[in-house]
Structures are given as structure tokens and as C-alpha cells.
Amino acid sequence: MLADMATELEAARMLMYRDAFAKDTQDRSAVEAAMAKLYASEAAHRAADKAMQILASAGYRRGSTVERLVRDVRATEIYQGTSEVQRMVIAAGVLAQRDGA
Ligand SMILES: Cc1cc2nc3c(=O)[nH]c(=O)nc-3n(C[C@H](O)[C@H](O)[C@H](O)COP(=O)(O)OP(=O)(O)OC[C@H]3O[C@@H](n4cnc5c(N)ncnc54)[C@H](O)[C@@H]3O)c2cc1C
């Protein structure tokens, strides 16, 4: 579980750098930003969930750091564009690329 958490954290970081690179070099960001936000927020959700599983009852206990993280991280899939909305942005980008736009 720790290996998955660390790997997904790095993958999220790479998507964020890719977005920053697209913005810096081509002044383009919408799809890259949507991919980074979608992946990072869902990976954070998975990581917090695994952290709770590792700590079990100590993680579930009200007031514990992990209990707080599980609750807080869930909101990142909702605010600043829900995961569904990010997927719509990405899918529109994929279709536009296919159509040569
Ligand atoms: C902790 C927290 C902090 C927030 N902070 C702010 C803030 O500072 N400023 C601010 O302006 N807002 C803030 N929000 C609001 C947040 O941006 C909205 O909750 C979010 O945009 C979703 O809008 P909604 O709640 O009206 O849900 P809706 O738009 O009603 O969507 C409900 C569900 O349907 C899905 N959905 C909607 N349309 C489609 C579609 N076409 N296809 C598939 N699925 C769809 C959504 O993804 C969502 O899961 C915050 C929310 C939370 C939870």
C-alpha cells in the first residue's frame, strides 16, 4: 500500500509539472490541468483510504489525523471542478484532438 501511495503521488506530481510546462511553453493548460487535478484528487483519496486501512482503528478514531484527511481529501474531488467535470474537459480535448482541432 505504501508503494502504491508513493507511486501515485509521483504520478500526480508529474502531471502537475506537465501542466505547468504546457502553460509556460504553449500557453495551453485546460486539458493538462484537468488531468492533473482529476488524478491528484483521486490519488489523494486512495492514499488517505489506504492510510486509514494501515492504521485501522487508530486511523478511524475521531480526532485522528487520518480521519481528518479522509474527510478533507474527499472535498478535493468536488470543489474547483468535480471529477465528472474534469473528465468532460479531458474527453472534449481528446475528441478535439481526434478531429484535428
Ligand atoms: C469543502 C467545499 C468547499 C467549497 N468551496 C467553494 C468555494 O470556495 N467557492 C465556490 O464557489 N464553491 C465552493 N464549493 C462548491 C463547489 O465548487 C461545488 O460543490 C461544485 O462545483 C459542485 O457543484 P454542486 O455542489 O452545485 O453540484 P452539482 O453541479 O449539482 O453536481 C452534482 C453532481 O453531479 C455531477 N454532474 C453535474 N453535471 C454533470 C454532467 N454533465 N455529467 C456528469 N456528472 C455531472 C457533479 O460532478 C456532481 O457529482 C465548495 C464545495 C465544497 C464541498
Short mmCIF file of C-alpha atoms and ligand atoms in Angstrom, two decimals:
data_model
loop_
_atom_site.label_atom_id
_atom_site.label_comp_id
_atom_site.label_asym_id
_atom_site.label_seq_id
_atom_site.Cartn_x
_atom_site.Cartn_y
_atom_site.Cartn_z
CA MET A 1 0.00 0.00 0.00
CA LEU A 2 2.85 2.39 0.78
CA ALA A 3 4.38 1.61 -2.63
CA ASP A 4 1.10 2.43 -4.38
CA MET A 5 0.70 5.65 -2.39
CA ALA A 6 4.25 6.79 -3.20
CA THR A 7 3.93 5.86 -6.89
CA GLU A 8 0.62 7.66 -7.31
CA LEU A 9 1.97 10.72 -5.53
CA GLU A 10 4.85 10.88 -8.02
CA ALA A 11 2.49 10.36 -10.97
CA ALA A 12 0.30 13.23 -9.72
CA ARG A 13 3.38 15.44 -9.36
CA MET A 14 4.45 14.62 -12.93
CA LEU A 15 1.00 15.53 -14.31
CA MET A 16 1.20 18.84 -12.45
CA TYR A 17 4.67 19.58 -13.89
CA ARG A 18 3.37 18.62 -17.36
CA ASP A 19 0.55 21.12 -16.98
CA ALA A 20 2.96 23.84 -15.83
CA PHE A 21 5.22 23.06 -18.82
CA ALA A 22 2.28 23.29 -21.28
CA LYS A 23 1.26 26.60 -19.76
CA ASP A 24 4.81 28.00 -19.84
CA THR A 25 5.73 26.85 -23.33
CA GLN A 26 2.44 26.87 -25.28
CA ASP A 27 0.14 28.99 -23.11
CA ARG A 28 -2.12 25.92 -23.11
CA SER A 29 -3.42 24.26 -19.98
CA ALA A 30 -7.10 23.26 -19.83
CA VAL A 31 -6.80 19.53 -20.56
CA GLU A 32 -3.46 19.18 -18.77
CA ALA A 33 -4.81 20.99 -15.71
CA ALA A 34 -7.95 18.82 -15.72
CA MET A 35 -5.81 15.65 -15.89
CA ALA A 36 -3.58 16.84 -13.04
CA LYS A 37 -6.50 17.91 -10.83
CA LEU A 38 -8.51 14.75 -11.54
CA TYR A 39 -5.63 12.37 -10.94
CA ALA A 40 -4.17 14.17 -7.91
CA SER A 41 -7.50 14.44 -6.10
CA GLU A 42 -8.49 10.82 -6.77
CA ALA A 43 -4.99 9.57 -5.88
CA ALA A 44 -5.14 11.57 -2.63
CA HIS A 45 -8.48 9.93 -1.88
CA ARG A 46 -6.98 6.47 -2.46
CA ALA A 47 -3.90 7.33 -0.35
CA ALA A 48 -5.98 8.60 2.58
CA ASP A 49 -8.16 5.50 2.36
CA LYS A 50 -5.09 3.23 2.44
CA ALA A 51 -3.62 5.22 5.36
CA MET A 52 -6.81 4.55 7.32
CA GLN A 53 -6.64 0.85 6.43
CA ILE A 54 -3.00 0.67 7.60
CA LEU A 55 -3.78 2.35 10.92
CA ALA A 56 -7.16 0.61 11.23
CA SER A 57 -8.97 1.62 14.43
CA ALA A 58 -6.34 4.25 15.28
CA GLY A 59 -6.96 5.87 11.89
CA TYR A 60 -10.73 5.68 12.18
CA ARG A 61 -10.81 7.32 15.60
CA ARG A 62 -12.44 10.76 15.59
CA GLY A 63 -9.80 13.44 16.01
CA SER A 64 -7.01 11.40 14.42
CA THR A 65 -5.01 12.98 11.58
CA VAL A 66 -6.03 10.29 9.12
CA GLU A 67 -9.72 10.61 9.97
CA ARG A 68 -9.43 14.32 9.20
CA LEU A 69 -7.53 13.62 5.96
CA VAL A 70 -10.13 11.15 4.70
CA ARG A 71 -12.86 13.75 5.18
CA ASP A 72 -10.88 16.70 3.80
CA VAL A 73 -9.47 14.89 0.79
CA ARG A 74 -12.94 13.89 -0.37
CA ALA A 75 -13.82 17.54 -0.92
CA THR A 76 -10.98 17.91 -3.43
CA GLU A 77 -12.99 15.70 -5.83
CA ILE A 78 -15.85 18.20 -5.60
CA TYR A 79 -14.59 21.76 -5.40
CA GLN A 80 -12.75 23.62 -8.17
CA GLY A 81 -14.46 21.37 -10.71
CA THR A 82 -15.81 17.95 -9.77
CA SER A 83 -14.15 14.80 -11.11
CA GLU A 84 -17.04 14.39 -13.58
CA VAL A 85 -16.46 17.90 -14.91
CA GLN A 86 -12.70 17.28 -15.21
CA ARG A 87 -13.47 14.12 -17.20
CA MET A 88 -15.75 16.10 -19.52
CA VAL A 89 -12.96 18.64 -20.14
CA ILE A 90 -10.47 15.84 -20.86
CA ALA A 91 -12.89 13.94 -23.13
CA ALA A 92 -13.64 17.13 -25.08
CA GLY A 93 -9.90 17.62 -25.52
CA VAL A 94 -9.46 14.03 -26.73
CA LEU A 95 -12.29 14.43 -29.26
CA ALA A 96 -10.96 17.81 -30.45
CA GLN A 97 -7.53 16.22 -30.99
CA ARG A 98 -9.13 13.38 -32.97
CA ASP A 99 -10.98 15.92 -35.13
CA GLY A 100 -7.74 17.82 -35.69
CA ALA A 101 -8.98 20.96 -33.92
C1 LIG B 1 -15.49 21.80 1.00
C2 LIG B 1 -16.04 22.59 -0.16
C3 LIG B 1 -15.54 23.85 -0.41
C4 LIG B 1 -16.05 24.62 -1.45
N1 LIG B 1 -15.53 25.86 -1.66
C5 LIG B 1 -16.04 26.64 -2.63
C6 LIG B 1 -15.52 27.96 -2.83
O1 LIG B 1 -14.62 28.43 -2.13
N2 LIG B 1 -16.07 28.73 -3.82
C7 LIG B 1 -17.08 28.26 -4.60
O2 LIG B 1 -17.55 28.98 -5.47
N3 LIG B 1 -17.57 26.98 -4.43
C8 LIG B 1 -17.08 26.18 -3.46
N4 LIG B 1 -17.58 24.90 -3.28
C9 LIG B 1 -18.68 24.46 -4.14
C10 LIG B 1 -18.19 23.52 -5.22
O3 LIG B 1 -17.46 24.23 -6.19
C11 LIG B 1 -19.43 22.83 -5.80
O4 LIG B 1 -19.96 21.99 -4.80
C12 LIG B 1 -19.10 22.04 -7.05
O5 LIG B 1 -18.82 22.91 -8.12
C13 LIG B 1 -20.26 21.12 -7.45
O6 LIG B 1 -21.41 21.88 -7.61
P1 LIG B 1 -22.77 21.45 -6.89
O7 LIG B 1 -22.45 21.14 -5.44
O8 LIG B 1 -23.78 22.51 -7.22
O9 LIG B 1 -23.17 20.08 -7.56
P2 LIG B 1 -23.94 19.85 -8.99
O10 LIG B 1 -23.39 20.79 -10.03
O11 LIG B 1 -25.39 19.88 -8.67
O12 LIG B 1 -23.44 18.41 -9.30
C14 LIG B 1 -23.89 17.26 -8.54
C15 LIG B 1 -23.16 16.05 -9.05
O13 LIG B 1 -23.50 15.81 -10.41
C16 LIG B 1 -22.32 15.74 -11.20
N5 LIG B 1 -22.57 16.32 -12.52
C17 LIG B 1 -23.03 17.56 -12.79
N6 LIG B 1 -23.14 17.75 -14.12
C18 LIG B 1 -22.75 16.59 -14.70
C19 LIG B 1 -22.63 16.16 -16.04
N7 LIG B 1 -22.95 16.93 -17.07
N8 LIG B 1 -22.17 14.90 -16.25
C20 LIG B 1 -21.84 14.09 -15.21
N9 LIG B 1 -21.93 14.44 -13.91
C21 LIG B 1 -22.37 15.68 -13.67
C22 LIG B 1 -21.27 16.54 -10.44
O14 LIG B 1 -19.96 16.12 -10.81
C23 LIG B 1 -21.63 16.19 -9.02
O15 LIG B 1 -21.05 14.94 -8.65
C24 LIG B 1 -17.08 24.09 -2.26
C25 LIG B 1 -17.56 22.80 -2.04
C26 LIG B 1 -17.05 22.04 -1.00
C27 LIG B 1 -17.58 20.64 -0.76
#
